[in-house]
Coordinates of C-alpha atoms and ligand atoms in Angstrom, one line a residue:
M506 CA 23.8 -15.0 18.2
S507 CA 20.1 -14.6 18.6
S508 CA 17.4 -17.2 18.5
R509 CA 14.1 -16.7 16.7
T510 CA 10.5 -17.3 17.5
P511 CA 9.5 -19.6 14.7
P512 CA 6.9 -18.1 12.3
P513 CA 3.6 -19.9 12.0
A514 CA 4.2 -23.4 10.9
P515 CA 4.9 -23.4 7.2
R516 CA 2.0 -25.0 5.3
P517 CA 2.4 -27.0 2.2
P518 CA 1.4 -25.0 -0.9
R519 CA -2.2 -25.8 -1.7
D520 CA -3.8 -25.6 -5.1
G521 CA -7.3 -25.6 -3.7
G522 CA -7.2 -29.2 -2.7
A523 CA -10.1 -31.6 -2.8
H524 CA -12.6 -29.1 -1.4
A525 CA -12.0 -26.8 -4.3
S526 CA -11.6 -29.4 -7.0
A527 CA -14.8 -28.3 -8.8
I528 CA -13.7 -24.7 -8.9
D529 CA -12.0 -23.3 -11.9
V530 CA -9.6 -20.3 -11.5
R531 CA -9.2 -18.1 -14.5
P532 CA -9.5 -14.5 -15.7
P533 CA -13.0 -13.3 -16.4
R534 CA -13.9 -13.0 -20.1
A535 CA -14.7 -9.5 -21.5
N536 CA -18.4 -10.2 -21.2
E537 CA -18.1 -11.5 -17.6
L538 CA -16.7 -8.3 -16.0
E539 CA -20.0 -7.2 -14.5
A540 CA -20.5 -10.6 -12.9
W541 CA -16.9 -10.4 -11.6
A542 CA -17.6 -7.1 -9.9
A543 CA -20.8 -8.4 -8.5
A544 CA -19.0 -11.4 -7.0
T545 CA -16.5 -9.0 -5.2
A546 CA -19.4 -7.0 -3.9
T547 CA -21.2 -10.1 -2.6
A548 CA -18.1 -11.1 -0.7
F549 CA -18.3 -7.8 1.2
G550 CA -22.0 -8.0 1.7
A551 CA -22.6 -5.2 -0.7
A552 CA -24.2 -4.5 -4.0
V553 CA -22.3 -3.4 -7.1
D554 CA -22.0 0.3 -7.1
P555 CA -23.1 1.4 -10.6
D556 CA -20.9 4.5 -10.2
E557 CA -17.8 2.4 -9.6
L558 CA -18.2 0.0 -12.6
P559 CA -16.9 2.2 -15.3
H560 CA -14.0 3.2 -13.1
F561 CA -12.9 -0.4 -12.6
R562 CA -11.8 -0.6 -16.2
G563 CA -9.9 2.7 -15.9
Y564 CA -7.3 1.5 -13.3
L565 CA -7.5 -2.3 -13.5
D566 CA -6.4 -4.3 -16.5
P567 CA -9.2 -6.9 -16.7
S568 CA -6.8 -9.5 -18.2
R569 CA -5.0 -9.4 -14.8
N570 CA -8.2 -10.1 -12.8
L571 CA -9.0 -13.6 -11.6
A572 CA -12.1 -15.3 -10.5
A573 CA -12.9 -18.7 -9.1
Y574 CA -15.9 -20.2 -11.0
D575 CA -18.3 -22.8 -9.8
G576 CA -19.5 -23.7 -13.3
T577 CA -20.1 -20.3 -14.9
T578 CA -20.8 -18.5 -11.6
P579 CA -17.9 -16.4 -10.2
V580 CA -17.7 -17.1 -6.4
A581 CA -14.4 -15.4 -5.5
T582 CA -12.3 -12.7 -7.0
V583 CA -8.9 -11.0 -6.9
A584 CA -7.2 -8.4 -9.1
A585 CA -3.7 -7.2 -9.6
A586 CA -3.2 -3.5 -10.7
S587 CA 0.1 -2.9 -12.5
F588 CA 2.5 0.0 -11.6
A589 CA 6.0 0.7 -10.5
L590 CA 6.6 0.9 -6.8
S591 CA 9.2 3.3 -5.4
V592 CA 11.8 1.5 -3.5
P593 CA 14.9 2.9 -1.8
G594 CA 16.9 4.6 -4.6
G595 CA 14.7 3.5 -7.4
E596 CA 11.5 1.8 -8.5
L597 CA 10.4 -1.7 -9.5
P598 CA 7.4 -3.2 -11.4
A599 CA 4.8 -4.4 -8.9
A600 CA 1.4 -5.9 -8.7
G601 CA -1.2 -4.2 -6.5
V602 CA -3.4 -6.9 -5.1
T603 CA -7.0 -5.8 -4.6
E604 CA -10.7 -6.9 -4.8
V605 CA -10.0 -10.0 -2.7
G606 CA -13.2 -11.7 -1.8
V607 CA -14.8 -15.1 -1.5
S608 CA -18.6 -15.6 -1.4
P609 CA -19.7 -16.4 2.2
A610 CA -21.2 -19.7 0.8
Y611 CA -17.8 -20.8 -0.4
R612 CA -15.4 -19.9 2.4
R613 CA -12.8 -22.0 4.2
R614 CA -12.6 -24.4 1.3
G615 CA -9.2 -23.3 0.1
I616 CA -10.5 -21.0 -2.7
L617 CA -8.5 -17.9 -1.6
T618 CA -5.4 -20.1 -1.4
A619 CA -6.0 -21.3 -5.0
L620 CA -6.4 -17.7 -6.2
M621 CA -3.2 -16.6 -4.4
R622 CA -1.4 -19.5 -5.9
R623 CA -2.4 -18.6 -9.4
Q624 CA -1.9 -14.9 -8.9
L625 CA 1.7 -15.2 -7.5
D626 CA 2.5 -17.5 -10.4
D627 CA 1.1 -14.9 -12.8
V628 CA 2.9 -12.0 -11.2
R629 CA 6.2 -13.9 -11.5
A630 CA 5.5 -14.7 -15.2
W631 CA 4.7 -11.0 -15.8
G632 CA 8.3 -10.2 -14.5
E633 CA 7.1 -8.2 -11.5
P634 CA 9.4 -8.8 -8.5
L635 CA 7.0 -7.4 -6.0
A636 CA 3.4 -7.7 -5.0
V637 CA 1.8 -5.4 -2.5
L638 CA -1.6 -5.1 -0.8
Q639 CA -3.6 -3.3 1.9
A640 CA -5.3 -5.8 4.1
T641 CA -8.7 -5.5 5.6
E642 CA -7.8 -8.6 7.6
A643 CA -4.0 -8.7 7.8
E644 CA -3.9 -12.2 9.5
I645 CA -4.8 -13.8 6.2
Y646 CA -1.7 -12.9 4.1
G647 CA 1.4 -13.9 6.1
R648 CA 0.9 -17.5 5.0
Y649 CA 1.3 -16.4 1.4
G650 CA 4.6 -14.6 2.2
Y651 CA 3.3 -11.0 2.7
G652 CA 5.0 -9.0 5.4
L653 CA 4.2 -5.6 6.9
G654 CA 6.4 -3.1 4.9
T655 CA 5.0 0.3 5.8
V656 CA 3.0 1.9 8.6
A657 CA 0.2 4.4 8.3
A658 CA -1.7 6.6 10.7
S659 CA -5.1 8.1 11.1
V660 CA -5.8 11.6 12.4
D661 CA -9.0 12.9 14.1
A662 CA -8.0 16.5 14.8
H663 CA -10.0 18.9 16.9
G664 CA -8.9 21.8 19.0
V665 CA -5.5 22.0 17.3
R666 CA -4.0 24.5 14.9
V667 CA -0.8 25.2 13.0
P668 CA 0.8 28.5 13.9
G669 CA 2.8 30.6 11.4
E670 CA 2.6 32.8 8.3
D671 CA 1.2 31.9 4.9
G672 CA 3.1 32.5 1.7
G673 CA 1.8 30.8 -1.4
R674 CA -1.6 31.0 -3.1
I675 CA -4.4 28.5 -2.4
R676 CA -6.8 27.7 -5.2
L677 CA -9.8 25.3 -5.4
V678 CA -9.5 23.8 -8.9
G679 CA -11.8 21.7 -11.0
H680 CA -11.3 18.1 -12.1
D681 CA -9.4 18.8 -15.3
E682 CA -7.0 21.2 -13.7
A683 CA -6.4 18.8 -10.8
L684 CA -5.6 16.1 -13.4
A685 CA -2.9 18.4 -14.7
L686 CA -1.5 19.8 -11.5
L687 CA -1.7 17.1 -8.8
P688 CA 0.6 14.5 -10.5
R689 CA 3.4 17.2 -10.6
V690 CA 3.3 17.3 -6.7
Y691 CA 2.8 13.6 -6.2
D692 CA 5.7 12.6 -8.5
R693 CA 8.1 14.9 -6.7
V694 CA 7.1 13.4 -3.3
R695 CA 7.3 9.9 -4.8
D696 CA 10.8 10.5 -6.0
V697 CA 12.1 10.7 -2.4
T698 CA 9.7 8.3 -0.7
P699 CA 9.7 4.5 -1.0
G700 CA 6.3 2.8 -1.1
F701 CA 4.5 5.0 -3.6
H702 CA 2.8 3.7 -6.7
S703 CA 3.4 5.3 -10.1
R704 CA 0.0 6.6 -11.0
T705 CA -1.1 6.5 -14.6
R706 CA -3.7 9.1 -15.9
G707 CA -6.2 6.2 -15.6
W708 CA -5.4 5.8 -11.9
W709 CA -5.8 9.5 -11.2
E710 CA -9.0 9.7 -13.2
H711 CA -10.6 6.5 -12.1
K712 CA -9.2 5.8 -8.6
T713 CA -8.1 9.1 -7.0
L714 CA -10.4 11.7 -8.4
P715 CA -13.8 10.1 -9.0
D716 CA -16.6 12.2 -7.4
E717 CA -19.9 10.5 -8.2
E718 CA -22.5 10.2 -5.4
G719 CA -21.4 6.7 -4.6
Y720 CA -17.9 8.0 -3.7
R721 CA -19.0 10.7 -1.2
G722 CA -19.8 8.5 1.8
G723 CA -22.0 11.2 3.4
G724 CA -19.7 14.0 2.6
G725 CA -20.1 16.7 0.0
P726 CA -18.5 17.0 -3.4
L727 CA -14.7 16.5 -3.8
Q728 CA -12.7 19.7 -3.0
R729 CA -9.4 20.0 -4.7
A730 CA -7.2 22.6 -3.1
V731 CA -3.8 23.4 -4.6
I732 CA -1.0 25.6 -3.3
E733 CA 1.2 27.3 -5.8
R734 CA 4.5 29.0 -5.3
D735 CA 6.4 30.8 -8.0
G736 CA 3.9 29.6 -10.5
R737 CA 4.3 25.9 -9.8
P738 CA 2.2 23.5 -7.7
E739 CA 3.8 22.7 -4.3
A740 CA 1.0 21.0 -2.4
Y741 CA -2.6 19.8 -2.6
A742 CA -5.4 18.4 -0.6
L743 CA -8.4 16.3 -1.7
Y744 CA -11.2 16.5 0.8
R745 CA -15.0 16.6 1.4
I746 CA -17.0 18.6 3.9
E747 CA -19.7 16.9 5.9
N748 CA -21.9 19.7 7.2
A749 CA -23.4 19.2 10.7
S750 CA -25.0 21.4 13.3
P751 CA -25.9 18.9 16.1
D752 CA -26.8 21.5 18.8
G753 CA -27.7 24.3 16.4
Y754 CA -24.0 25.3 16.1
P755 CA -22.0 24.5 13.0
D756 CA -19.7 21.5 13.8
G757 CA -18.9 19.9 10.5
V758 CA -16.2 17.3 9.6
L759 CA -13.6 17.7 7.0
H760 CA -12.8 14.3 5.5
L761 CA -9.3 14.4 4.1
Q762 CA -8.8 11.9 1.3
E763 CA -5.2 12.7 0.5
E764 CA -2.7 15.5 0.9
M765 CA 0.8 15.9 -0.4
A766 CA 3.4 18.7 -0.1
C767 CA 6.8 18.9 -1.6
S768 CA 8.2 21.8 0.6
P769 CA 8.0 22.5 4.3
A770 CA 6.4 25.9 3.7
A771 CA 3.7 24.4 1.5
C772 CA 3.0 21.6 4.0
R773 CA 2.6 24.2 6.9
Q774 CA 0.3 26.3 4.8
L775 CA -1.8 23.4 3.7
W776 CA -2.4 22.3 7.3
R777 CA -3.1 25.8 8.5
Y778 CA -5.8 26.0 5.8
L779 CA -7.3 22.6 6.6
L780 CA -7.4 23.0 10.4
A781 CA -8.8 26.5 10.2
M782 CA -11.8 25.7 7.9
D783 CA -14.9 27.7 8.9
L784 CA -17.9 25.7 10.1
V785 CA -15.7 22.6 10.6
G786 CA -15.0 21.1 14.1
R787 CA -12.9 18.1 13.2
V788 CA -10.5 17.1 10.5
R789 CA -10.4 13.4 9.9
A790 CA -7.7 11.8 7.8
P791 CA -7.8 8.1 7.7
H792 CA -4.5 7.6 6.0
V793 CA -1.4 9.7 6.6
A794 CA 2.3 9.0 7.2
P795 CA 2.9 8.2 10.8
D796 CA 6.0 10.5 10.8
H797 CA 4.1 13.3 9.2
P798 CA 5.6 16.8 9.8
L799 CA 2.2 17.8 11.2
L800 CA 3.3 16.2 14.5
L801 CA 6.0 18.9 14.7
L802 CA 3.8 21.7 13.3
A803 CA 0.7 21.2 15.4
S804 CA 0.1 23.5 18.5
E805 CA -1.1 20.4 20.5
P806 CA 0.2 17.2 18.9
A807 CA -1.9 15.0 21.2
R808 CA -5.1 16.7 19.8
L809 CA -4.3 15.2 16.4
R810 CA -5.4 12.0 18.0
M811 CA -3.1 10.1 15.8
R812 CA -3.4 6.3 15.7
V813 CA -0.9 4.0 14.1
K814 CA -2.1 1.2 11.9
D815 CA -0.7 -1.2 9.3
G816 CA 0.1 0.1 5.9
L817 CA 1.3 -1.7 2.8
F818 CA 2.0 -5.5 3.0
V819 CA 4.8 -6.5 0.6
R820 CA 5.5 -9.8 -1.0
L821 CA 9.0 -10.4 -2.6
V822 CA 7.8 -12.5 -5.5
D823 CA 11.3 -12.7 -7.0
V824 CA 13.8 -12.4 -4.1
P825 CA 17.0 -11.8 -6.1
A826 CA 15.4 -9.3 -8.5
A827 CA 13.8 -7.4 -5.6
L828 CA 17.0 -7.3 -3.6
A829 CA 19.0 -6.2 -6.6
G830 CA 16.4 -3.5 -7.5
R831 CA 16.9 -1.2 -4.5
R832 CA 19.9 0.7 -3.3
Y833 CA 21.7 0.3 0.0
A834 CA 23.1 2.6 2.6
L835 CA 26.4 0.8 3.1
D836 CA 28.7 -1.5 1.1
G837 CA 29.2 -5.0 2.4
V838 CA 28.4 -8.7 1.9
L839 CA 25.6 -10.7 3.5
T840 CA 24.3 -14.2 3.0
L841 CA 20.6 -14.6 3.7
E842 CA 18.9 -17.9 4.1
V843 CA 15.3 -17.3 3.0
E844 CA 12.4 -19.6 3.9
D845 CA 9.5 -19.5 1.5
G846 CA 7.0 -22.3 1.7
F847 CA 4.6 -20.8 -0.9
C848 CA 7.0 -19.6 -3.6
A849 CA 9.7 -22.3 -3.5
W850 CA 11.8 -20.6 -6.2
N851 CA 12.9 -18.1 -3.5
A852 CA 13.8 -20.6 -0.8
G853 CA 17.5 -21.0 -0.1
R854 CA 20.7 -19.0 0.5
W855 CA 21.3 -15.7 -1.3
R856 CA 24.5 -13.8 -1.4
L857 CA 24.0 -10.0 -1.4
E858 CA 27.2 -8.1 -2.3
V859 CA 26.7 -4.3 -2.2
R860 CA 29.2 -2.1 -4.0
D861 CA 28.6 1.6 -4.3
G862 CA 25.1 1.1 -3.0
Q863 CA 24.2 -1.4 -5.7
A864 CA 23.7 -5.1 -4.9
G865 CA 24.6 -8.1 -6.9
V866 CA 22.5 -11.1 -5.7
T867 CA 23.6 -14.6 -6.5
P868 CA 22.6 -18.1 -5.2
A869 CA 25.0 -19.0 -2.3
G870 CA 24.6 -22.7 -2.5
D871 CA 25.9 -24.4 0.7
A872 CA 27.9 -21.4 1.9
P873 CA 27.2 -20.5 5.5
A874 CA 24.5 -18.0 6.0
D875 CA 24.7 -14.8 8.2
L876 CA 20.9 -14.6 8.8
R877 CA 17.9 -16.9 8.5
L878 CA 14.4 -15.5 8.1
A879 CA 11.1 -16.1 6.4
V880 CA 10.4 -14.3 3.1
A881 CA 7.6 -12.2 4.8
D882 CA 10.1 -10.9 7.3
L883 CA 12.6 -10.0 4.6
A884 CA 9.7 -8.1 3.0
T885 CA 9.2 -6.2 6.3
V886 CA 12.7 -4.7 6.1
Y887 CA 12.8 -4.4 2.3
L888 CA 11.4 -0.8 2.0
G889 CA 13.4 0.5 5.0
G890 CA 10.4 1.0 7.4
F891 CA 11.7 -1.6 9.8
T892 CA 15.2 -2.8 10.4
F893 CA 16.8 -6.2 11.1
L894 CA 17.2 -5.0 14.7
D895 CA 13.4 -4.5 14.8
L896 CA 12.9 -8.0 13.5
E897 CA 15.3 -9.4 16.1
R898 CA 13.4 -7.6 18.9
A899 CA 10.2 -9.4 17.6
G900 CA 12.0 -12.7 17.4
R901 CA 11.6 -12.8 13.6
V902 CA 15.2 -13.3 12.4
E903 CA 17.9 -15.8 13.4
S904 CA 21.5 -14.5 13.5
L905 CA 24.0 -17.1 12.5
T906 CA 27.2 -15.1 12.6
P907 CA 28.2 -12.5 15.2
G908 CA 27.3 -8.9 14.3
A909 CA 25.1 -9.9 11.3
I910 CA 22.0 -8.1 12.6
E911 CA 23.8 -4.8 13.1
R912 CA 25.6 -5.2 9.7
A913 CA 22.3 -6.0 7.9
T914 CA 20.6 -3.1 9.7
A915 CA 23.3 -0.7 8.5
I916 CA 23.3 -2.0 4.9
F917 CA 19.5 -1.9 4.5
R918 CA 18.9 1.4 6.3
G919 CA 16.7 3.8 4.2
E920 CA 17.0 7.6 4.1
R921 CA 13.3 8.2 4.5
A922 CA 10.6 6.1 6.1
P923 CA 8.4 4.4 3.4
F924 CA 4.8 5.3 3.1
S925 CA 2.0 4.3 0.8
P926 CA -0.7 7.0 0.3
E927 CA -3.0 4.5 -1.4
D928 CA -5.9 3.3 0.5
Y929 CA -7.6 0.5 -1.5
Ligands
COA946 C1 -10.9 -13.7 3.9 C2 -11.4 -14.6 2.7 C3 -10.9 -13.9 1.4 C4 -10.8 -16.0 2.9 O1 -11.2 -16.8 1.8 P1 -11.3 -18.4 1.9 O2 -11.5 -18.9 0.6 O3 -12.3 -18.7 3.0 O4 -9.9 -18.7 2.5 P2 -9.2 -20.2 2.4 O5 -10.2 -21.3 2.6 O6 -8.4 -20.3 1.2 O7 -8.3 -20.1 3.7 C5 -6.9 -19.8 3.6 C6 -6.4 -19.8 5.0 O8 -6.7 -18.5 5.6 C7 -7.4 -18.8 6.8 N1 -8.5 -17.7 6.9 C8 -9.5 -17.5 6.0 N2 -10.2 -16.5 6.4 C9 -9.6 -16.0 7.5 C10 -9.9 -14.9 8.3 N3 -11.0 -14.1 8.1 N4 -9.1 -14.7 9.4 C11 -8.1 -15.5 9.7 N5 -7.7 -16.5 8.9 C12 -8.5 -16.8 7.8 C13 -8.0 -20.2 6.7 O9 -8.2 -20.7 7.9 C14 -6.9 -20.9 5.9 O10 -5.9 -21.2 6.8 P3 -4.9 -22.4 6.6 O11 -4.0 -22.0 5.5 O12 -4.2 -22.5 7.9 O13 -5.7 -23.6 6.2 C15 -12.9 -14.7 2.7 O14 -13.3 -15.1 4.0 C16 -13.7 -13.3 2.5 O15 -13.9 -13.0 1.3 N6 -14.0 -12.5 3.5 C17 -14.7 -11.3 3.3 C18 -13.9 -10.3 2.5 C19 -12.5 -10.0 3.0 O16 -12.3 -10.0 4.2 N7 -11.6 -9.9 2.1 C20 -10.2 -9.7 2.5 C21 -9.9 -8.3 2.2 S1 -8.2 -8.0 2.7

């Protein structure tokens, strides 16, 4: 049996406490949306980007936004996009937490905790068993039960190429054609990869494909390259070129926003295309899968300068619904004792009985547990990116019956590493 490094001391749920007593947490009204967006910008030391405002409404449902008001002034914000997240063998409704910010003049008074309290209660009431987010500062979210569920990587490639022959046809397409073709590739990759959002047309239009000046970050207009084979889209890349000639020689940067391929041949061709771009010295991709086939395709993998970073943080808002909503690699029975100081409805022992890959999850009462762990650590193994053995090596799970770690690892094992291509 293994022992466990205790997680950070559980803190009692706070509702904002005395410091935040004058603060009112509620969704913004229809006529308060601009002020809501301005409050988010203020938290990041920025101004509202006028290009961005109309897009907010396209991928965020304002009734799911929240703000903390001091009187009528919004001083902190959070939003929850709505989609289905792909999980091993299926998908589940999920809330995508974003636009988290507290005005510098109101920090360290419990306002974020008050927003997280209200938001997780809302997500539960909406019947979404999962919440996910990408953290600018990851340290903040463990106390609310979020655990690292996927890993991502950045690439800064120069002096590297992909050898081989090309087959399919590459076309640069316009916005409307991209809207029609790209989802066909994305959805096929999503079908086999946990961690992907379902993207509505609104999400494509207002989150993935916008191209106003404010979105360019020093690069040129958005380029939308599509590879077709046998008349159907097989891969795409969204990128911008930043032209530069520092010493009189062209040495531009290709900034890759997103790429997706649903066949090995299309993947190879796409990267041959990107890495061989004329007048470009480097290809920078801030957000790719850390097990990307590029590592095996590249002539010099080290020259990809790949760096691993955190990806999606996952919160099991409804533990039994989340556990029952994914499929498992092996049949068996496990009793998990889950600690959850922030969402007390999850705390306790849960019996997971897997038959034909499908789990029934029921309260286990006082029955002895096989494993004890915090809800954030259960979230870490949920999508299959980490295993119970990984948790054990990090001192994050307590084994209460012999062999439980190995059994749980075999039951939860995923076929493919999860990845989230979203970067928000
Ligand atoms: C990070 C931020 C949202 C925190 O808001 P806040 O209202 O000050 O947070 P709270 O007072 O509710 O603090 C909640 C807890 O988080 C801790 N915390 C707050 N900010 C933190 C930070 N930047 N790093 C580490 N811990 C932090 C607090 O100490 C507190 O801990 P406790 O539970 O042990 O008491 C706010 O500082 C902010 O808007 N920062 C700039 C924008 C940003 O970073 N957004 C996050 C994007 S992921």
